[in-house]
mmCIF file of C-alpha atoms in Angstrom:
data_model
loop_
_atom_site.group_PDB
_atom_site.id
_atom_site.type_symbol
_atom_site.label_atom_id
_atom_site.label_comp_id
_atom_site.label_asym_id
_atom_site.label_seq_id
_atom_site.Cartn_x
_atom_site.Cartn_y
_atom_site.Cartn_z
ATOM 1 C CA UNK A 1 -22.968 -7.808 1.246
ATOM 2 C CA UNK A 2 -21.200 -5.075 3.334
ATOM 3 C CA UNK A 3 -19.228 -3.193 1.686
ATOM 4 C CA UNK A 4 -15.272 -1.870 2.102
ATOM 5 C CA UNK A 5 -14.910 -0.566 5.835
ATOM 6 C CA UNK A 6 -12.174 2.129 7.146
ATOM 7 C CA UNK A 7 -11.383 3.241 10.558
ATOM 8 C CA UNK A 8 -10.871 5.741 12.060
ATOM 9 C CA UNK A 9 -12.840 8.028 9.912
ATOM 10 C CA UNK A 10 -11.362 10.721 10.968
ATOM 11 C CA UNK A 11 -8.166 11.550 13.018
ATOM 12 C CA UNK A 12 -6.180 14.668 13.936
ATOM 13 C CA UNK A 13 -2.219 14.251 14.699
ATOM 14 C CA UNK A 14 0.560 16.252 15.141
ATOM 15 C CA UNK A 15 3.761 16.325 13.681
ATOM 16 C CA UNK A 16 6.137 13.686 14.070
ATOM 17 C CA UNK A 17 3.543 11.296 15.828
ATOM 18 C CA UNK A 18 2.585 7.945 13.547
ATOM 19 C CA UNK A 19 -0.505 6.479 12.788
ATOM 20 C CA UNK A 20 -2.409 3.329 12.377
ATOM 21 C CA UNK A 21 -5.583 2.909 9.469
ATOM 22 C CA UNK A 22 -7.182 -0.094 9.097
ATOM 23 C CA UNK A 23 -9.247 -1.470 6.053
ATOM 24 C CA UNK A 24 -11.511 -4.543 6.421
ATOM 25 C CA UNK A 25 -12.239 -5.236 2.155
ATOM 26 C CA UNK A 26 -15.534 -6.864 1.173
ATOM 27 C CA UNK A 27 -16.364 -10.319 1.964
ATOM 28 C CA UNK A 28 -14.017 -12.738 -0.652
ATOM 29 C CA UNK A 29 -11.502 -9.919 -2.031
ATOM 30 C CA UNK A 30 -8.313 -10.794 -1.208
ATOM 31 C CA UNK A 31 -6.429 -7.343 -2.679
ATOM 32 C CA UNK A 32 -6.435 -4.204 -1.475
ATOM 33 C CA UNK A 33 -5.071 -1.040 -2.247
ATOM 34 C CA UNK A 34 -4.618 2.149 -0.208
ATOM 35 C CA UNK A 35 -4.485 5.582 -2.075
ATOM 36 C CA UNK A 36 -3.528 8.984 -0.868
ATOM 37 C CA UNK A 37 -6.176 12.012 -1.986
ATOM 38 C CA UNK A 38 -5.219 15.395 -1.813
ATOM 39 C CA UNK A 39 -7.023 18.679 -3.537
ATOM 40 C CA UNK A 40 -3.579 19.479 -5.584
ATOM 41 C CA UNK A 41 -2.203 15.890 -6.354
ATOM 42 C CA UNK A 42 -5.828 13.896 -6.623
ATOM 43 C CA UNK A 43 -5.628 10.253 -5.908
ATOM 44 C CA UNK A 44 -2.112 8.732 -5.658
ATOM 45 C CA UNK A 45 -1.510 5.337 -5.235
ATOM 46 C CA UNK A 46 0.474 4.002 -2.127
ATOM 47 C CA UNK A 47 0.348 -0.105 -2.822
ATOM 48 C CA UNK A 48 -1.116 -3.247 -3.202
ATOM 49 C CA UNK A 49 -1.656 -6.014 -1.155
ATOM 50 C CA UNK A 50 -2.780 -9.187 -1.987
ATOM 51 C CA UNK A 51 -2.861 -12.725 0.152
ATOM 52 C CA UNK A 52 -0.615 -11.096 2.322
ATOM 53 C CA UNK A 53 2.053 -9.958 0.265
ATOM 54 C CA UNK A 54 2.695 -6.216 -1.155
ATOM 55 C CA UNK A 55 2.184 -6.937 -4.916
ATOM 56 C CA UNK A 56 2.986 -3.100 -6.462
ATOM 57 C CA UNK A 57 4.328 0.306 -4.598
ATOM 58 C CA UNK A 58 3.791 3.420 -5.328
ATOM 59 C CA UNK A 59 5.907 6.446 -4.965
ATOM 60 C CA UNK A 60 5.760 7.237 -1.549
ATOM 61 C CA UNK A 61 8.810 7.486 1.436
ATOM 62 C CA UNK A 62 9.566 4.770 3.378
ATOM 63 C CA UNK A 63 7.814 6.897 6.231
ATOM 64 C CA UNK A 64 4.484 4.458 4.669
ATOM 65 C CA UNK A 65 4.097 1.403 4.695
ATOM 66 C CA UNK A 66 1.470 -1.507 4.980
ATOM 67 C CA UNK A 67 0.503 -5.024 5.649
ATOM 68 C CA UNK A 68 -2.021 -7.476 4.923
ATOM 69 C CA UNK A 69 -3.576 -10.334 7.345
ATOM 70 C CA UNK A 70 -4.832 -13.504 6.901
ATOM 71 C CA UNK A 71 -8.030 -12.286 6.706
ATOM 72 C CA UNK A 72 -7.151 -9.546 4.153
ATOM 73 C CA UNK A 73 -7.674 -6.884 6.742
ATOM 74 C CA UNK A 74 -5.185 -4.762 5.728
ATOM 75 C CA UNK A 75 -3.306 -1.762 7.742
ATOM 76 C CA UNK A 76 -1.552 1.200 6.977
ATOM 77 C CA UNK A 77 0.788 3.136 8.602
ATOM 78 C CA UNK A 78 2.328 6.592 8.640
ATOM 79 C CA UNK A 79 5.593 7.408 10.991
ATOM 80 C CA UNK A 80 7.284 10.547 11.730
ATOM 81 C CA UNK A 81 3.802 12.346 10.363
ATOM 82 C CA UNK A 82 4.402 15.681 8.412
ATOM 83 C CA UNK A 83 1.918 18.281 7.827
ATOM 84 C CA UNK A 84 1.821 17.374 4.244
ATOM 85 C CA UNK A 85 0.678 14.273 5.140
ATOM 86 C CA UNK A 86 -2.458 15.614 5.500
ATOM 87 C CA UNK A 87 -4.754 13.480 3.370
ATOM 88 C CA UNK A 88 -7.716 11.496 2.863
ATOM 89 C CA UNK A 89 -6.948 8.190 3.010
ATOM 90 C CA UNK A 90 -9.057 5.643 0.937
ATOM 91 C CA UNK A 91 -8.376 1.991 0.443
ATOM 92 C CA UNK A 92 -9.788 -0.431 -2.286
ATOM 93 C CA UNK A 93 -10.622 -3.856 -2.690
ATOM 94 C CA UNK A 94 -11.433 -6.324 -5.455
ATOM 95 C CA UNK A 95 -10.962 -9.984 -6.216
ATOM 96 C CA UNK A 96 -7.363 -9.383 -7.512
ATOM 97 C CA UNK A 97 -7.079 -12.183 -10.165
ATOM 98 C CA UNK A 98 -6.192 -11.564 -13.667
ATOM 99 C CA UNK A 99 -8.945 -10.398 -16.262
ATOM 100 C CA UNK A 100 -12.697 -8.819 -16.403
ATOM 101 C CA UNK A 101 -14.299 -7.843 -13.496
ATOM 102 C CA UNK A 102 -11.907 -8.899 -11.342
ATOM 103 C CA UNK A 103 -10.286 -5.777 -11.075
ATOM 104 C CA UNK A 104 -13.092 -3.798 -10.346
ATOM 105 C CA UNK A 105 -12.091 -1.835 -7.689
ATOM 106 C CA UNK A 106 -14.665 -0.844 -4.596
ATOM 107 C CA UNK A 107 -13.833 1.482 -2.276
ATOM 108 C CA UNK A 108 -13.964 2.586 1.254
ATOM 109 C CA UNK A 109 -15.136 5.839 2.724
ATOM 110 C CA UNK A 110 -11.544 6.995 3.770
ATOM 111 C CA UNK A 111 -9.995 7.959 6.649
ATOM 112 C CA UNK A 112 -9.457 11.987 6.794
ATOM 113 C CA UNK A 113 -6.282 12.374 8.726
ATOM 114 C CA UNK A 114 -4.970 16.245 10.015
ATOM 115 C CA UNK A 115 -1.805 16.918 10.915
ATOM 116 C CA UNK A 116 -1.288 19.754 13.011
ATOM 117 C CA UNK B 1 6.663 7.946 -15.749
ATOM 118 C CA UNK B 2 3.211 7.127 -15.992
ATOM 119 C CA UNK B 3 0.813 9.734 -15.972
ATOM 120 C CA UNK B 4 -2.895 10.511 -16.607
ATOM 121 C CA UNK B 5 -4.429 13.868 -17.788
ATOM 122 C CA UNK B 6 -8.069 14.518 -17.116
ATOM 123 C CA UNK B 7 -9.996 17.919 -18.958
ATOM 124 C CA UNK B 8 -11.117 19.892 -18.545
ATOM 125 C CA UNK B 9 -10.489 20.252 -14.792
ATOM 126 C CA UNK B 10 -13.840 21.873 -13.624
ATOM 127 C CA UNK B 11 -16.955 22.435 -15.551
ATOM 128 C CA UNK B 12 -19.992 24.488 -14.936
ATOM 129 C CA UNK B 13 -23.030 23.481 -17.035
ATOM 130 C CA UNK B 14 -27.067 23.216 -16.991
ATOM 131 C CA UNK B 15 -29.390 20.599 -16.593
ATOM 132 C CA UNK B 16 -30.234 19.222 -19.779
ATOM 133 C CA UNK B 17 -27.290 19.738 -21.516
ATOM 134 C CA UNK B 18 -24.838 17.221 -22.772
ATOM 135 C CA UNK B 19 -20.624 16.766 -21.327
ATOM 136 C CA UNK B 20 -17.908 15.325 -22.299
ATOM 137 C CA UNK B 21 -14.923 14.315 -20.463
ATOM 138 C CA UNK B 22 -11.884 13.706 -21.299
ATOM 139 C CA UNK B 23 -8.988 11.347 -20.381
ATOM 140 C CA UNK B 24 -5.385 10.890 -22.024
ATOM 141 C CA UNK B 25 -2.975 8.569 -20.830
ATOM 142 C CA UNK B 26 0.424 7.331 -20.826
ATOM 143 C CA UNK B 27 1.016 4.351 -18.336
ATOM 144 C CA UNK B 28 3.589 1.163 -18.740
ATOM 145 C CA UNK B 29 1.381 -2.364 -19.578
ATOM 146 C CA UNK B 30 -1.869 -0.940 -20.538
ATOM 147 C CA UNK B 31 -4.358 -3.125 -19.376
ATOM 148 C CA UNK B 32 -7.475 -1.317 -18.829
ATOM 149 C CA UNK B 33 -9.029 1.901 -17.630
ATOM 150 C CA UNK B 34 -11.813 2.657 -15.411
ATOM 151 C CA UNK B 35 -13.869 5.751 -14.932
ATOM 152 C CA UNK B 36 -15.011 6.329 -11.418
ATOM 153 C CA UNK B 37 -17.973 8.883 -9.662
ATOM 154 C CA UNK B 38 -16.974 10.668 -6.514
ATOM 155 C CA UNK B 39 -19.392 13.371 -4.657
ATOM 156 C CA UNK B 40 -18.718 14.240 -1.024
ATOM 157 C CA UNK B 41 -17.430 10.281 -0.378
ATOM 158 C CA UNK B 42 -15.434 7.376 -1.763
ATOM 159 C CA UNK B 43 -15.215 7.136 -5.708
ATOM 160 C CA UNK B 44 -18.144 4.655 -7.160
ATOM 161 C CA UNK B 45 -17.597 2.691 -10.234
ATOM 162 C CA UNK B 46 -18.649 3.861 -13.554
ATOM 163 C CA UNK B 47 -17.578 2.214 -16.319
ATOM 164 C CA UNK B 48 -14.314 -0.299 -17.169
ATOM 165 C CA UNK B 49 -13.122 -0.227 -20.328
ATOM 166 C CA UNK B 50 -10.381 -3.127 -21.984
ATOM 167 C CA UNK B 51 -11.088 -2.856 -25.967
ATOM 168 C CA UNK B 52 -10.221 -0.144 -28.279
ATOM 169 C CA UNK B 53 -13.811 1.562 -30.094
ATOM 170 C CA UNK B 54 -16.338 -0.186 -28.139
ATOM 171 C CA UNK B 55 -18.949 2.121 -26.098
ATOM 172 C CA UNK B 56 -20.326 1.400 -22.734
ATOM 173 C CA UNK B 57 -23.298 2.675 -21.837
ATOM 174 C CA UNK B 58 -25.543 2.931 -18.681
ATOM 175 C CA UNK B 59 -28.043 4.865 -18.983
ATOM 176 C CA UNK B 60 -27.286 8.590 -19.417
ATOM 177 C CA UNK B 61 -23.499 7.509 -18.951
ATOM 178 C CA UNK B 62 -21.173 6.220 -22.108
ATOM 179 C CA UNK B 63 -17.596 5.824 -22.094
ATOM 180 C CA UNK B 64 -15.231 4.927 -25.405
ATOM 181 C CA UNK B 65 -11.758 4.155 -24.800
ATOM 182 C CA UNK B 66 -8.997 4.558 -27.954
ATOM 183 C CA UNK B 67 -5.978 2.013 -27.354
ATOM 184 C CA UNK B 68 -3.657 3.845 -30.395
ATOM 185 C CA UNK B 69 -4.382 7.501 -29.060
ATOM 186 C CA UNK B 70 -3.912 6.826 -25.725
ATOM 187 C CA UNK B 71 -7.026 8.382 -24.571
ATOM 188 C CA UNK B 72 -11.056 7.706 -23.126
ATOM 189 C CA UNK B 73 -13.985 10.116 -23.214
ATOM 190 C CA UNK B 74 -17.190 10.008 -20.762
ATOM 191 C CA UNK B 75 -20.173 11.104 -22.407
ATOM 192 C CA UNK B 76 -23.023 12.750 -20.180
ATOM 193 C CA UNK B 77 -26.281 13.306 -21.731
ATOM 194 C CA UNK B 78 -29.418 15.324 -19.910
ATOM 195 C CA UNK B 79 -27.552 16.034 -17.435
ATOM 196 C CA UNK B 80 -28.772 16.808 -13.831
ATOM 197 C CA UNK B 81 -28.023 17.913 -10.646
ATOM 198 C CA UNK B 82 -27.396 14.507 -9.210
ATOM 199 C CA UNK B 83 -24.541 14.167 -11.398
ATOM 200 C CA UNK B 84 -22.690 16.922 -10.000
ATOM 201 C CA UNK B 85 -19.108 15.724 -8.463
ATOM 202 C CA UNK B 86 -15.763 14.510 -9.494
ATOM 203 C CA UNK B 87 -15.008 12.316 -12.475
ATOM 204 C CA UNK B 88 -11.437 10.402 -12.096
ATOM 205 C CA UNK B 89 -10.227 8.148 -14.993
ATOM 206 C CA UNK B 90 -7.749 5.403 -13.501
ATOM 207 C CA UNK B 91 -5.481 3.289 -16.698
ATOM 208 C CA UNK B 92 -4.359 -0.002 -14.968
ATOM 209 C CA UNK B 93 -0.579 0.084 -15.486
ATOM 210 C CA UNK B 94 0.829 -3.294 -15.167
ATOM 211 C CA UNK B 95 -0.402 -5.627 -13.253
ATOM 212 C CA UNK B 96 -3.333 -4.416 -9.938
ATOM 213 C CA UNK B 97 -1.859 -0.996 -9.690
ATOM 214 C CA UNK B 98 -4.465 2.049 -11.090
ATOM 215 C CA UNK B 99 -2.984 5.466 -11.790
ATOM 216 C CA UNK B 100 -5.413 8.164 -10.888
ATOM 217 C CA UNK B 101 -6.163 11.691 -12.871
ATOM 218 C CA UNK B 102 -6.720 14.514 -10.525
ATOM 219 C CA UNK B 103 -10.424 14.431 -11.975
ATOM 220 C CA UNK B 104 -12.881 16.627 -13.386
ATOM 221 C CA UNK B 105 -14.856 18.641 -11.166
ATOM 222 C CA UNK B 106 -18.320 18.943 -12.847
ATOM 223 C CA UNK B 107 -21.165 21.208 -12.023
ATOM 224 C CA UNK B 108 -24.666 20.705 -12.880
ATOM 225 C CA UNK B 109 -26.582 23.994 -12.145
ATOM 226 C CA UNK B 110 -30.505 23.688 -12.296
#
């Protein structure tokens, strides 16, 4: 079963440009989450999708924001890029139903994005 | 605000010896906390944890969690070098949203 897929792996930007990630989730999950990871904040939580619709939010600016396909593909995307956006960018899927192992998150190898 | 404490933040120990990790919470609609691995790549599952006093176990890895003090503990045992990397508790708050520590950064030295 392959597992949670993220592209580009890498990117370098410069300020005020946007960007595009995409996150394919595994086979049969239908949520997925995108997190921000920094050295001084750790992982912080950006939202949820799930069947298409953006279940929770984190605390981010409006500068983020997401979507979800009918295939649970799921993109994210940064505008007006500042250097603190600097990040690595993981996203995380599961089956998203209530209870047990359902929540179980898996997740993808991130996308490290640069800011210049 | 919800928030999530990890300690300590870094640890330096040697093979063989036993760690324990720490993880204190306090996050709106408890439902359930997880404990993930993370070396030089994305975070792999560990442990989750839903019911207050009951230990999970795999292996050299056991995890408790304590629903009335708001906190969970990872227990390494004989530990080795492979286990060297980042330990990050995540509570579920609500409903499909995970709140992240910052981690514990632990260092197995052989």
């Amino acid at each position: 079963k392959a597992g949670v897929t993220q592209t580009p792996r890498y990117l370098i930007k410069t300020r005020g440009q946007q960007v595009t990630l995409s996150c394919s989730p595994i086979s049969g999950h239908r949520s997925v989450s995108w997190y921000q990871q920094t050295p001084g904040q750790g992982l912080q939580f950006l939202f949820e999708y799930f069947s298409e619709t953006q279940r929770n939010k984190g605390n981010f600016p409006g500068r983020f924001s997401g979507r979800q396909f009918s295939n649970s593909r799921s993109e994210m995307n940064v505008s007006t890029l500042e250097l603190g956006d600097s990040a690595l960018y993981l996203c995380a899927s599961s089956w998203g139903l209530a209870g047990g192992s359902y929540n179980e998150q898996f997740f993808g190898p991130g996308t490290r994005l640069t800011v210049l | 605000e919800d928030k999530v404490v990890q300690s300590p933040l870094s640890l330096v120990v040697h093979e063989g010896d036993t760690v324990t990790l720490n993880c204190s919470y306090e996050v709106t609609n408890f439902r359930s906390l997880l404990w993930y691995k993370q070396e030089k790549k994305a975070p792999t599952f560990l442990f989750m944890l839903t019911s207050s006093g009951i230990e999970k176990k795999s292996g050299r890895l056991s995890s408790i969690l304590d629903k009335k003090e708001l906190f969970s503990i990872l227990n390494i045992t004989a530990t080795q070098t492979g286990d060297s990397a980042i330990y990050l508790c995540a509570p579920r708050a609500g409903t499909y949203k995970y709140i992240f520590g910052t981690g514990t950064r632990l260092k197995v030295l052989a």
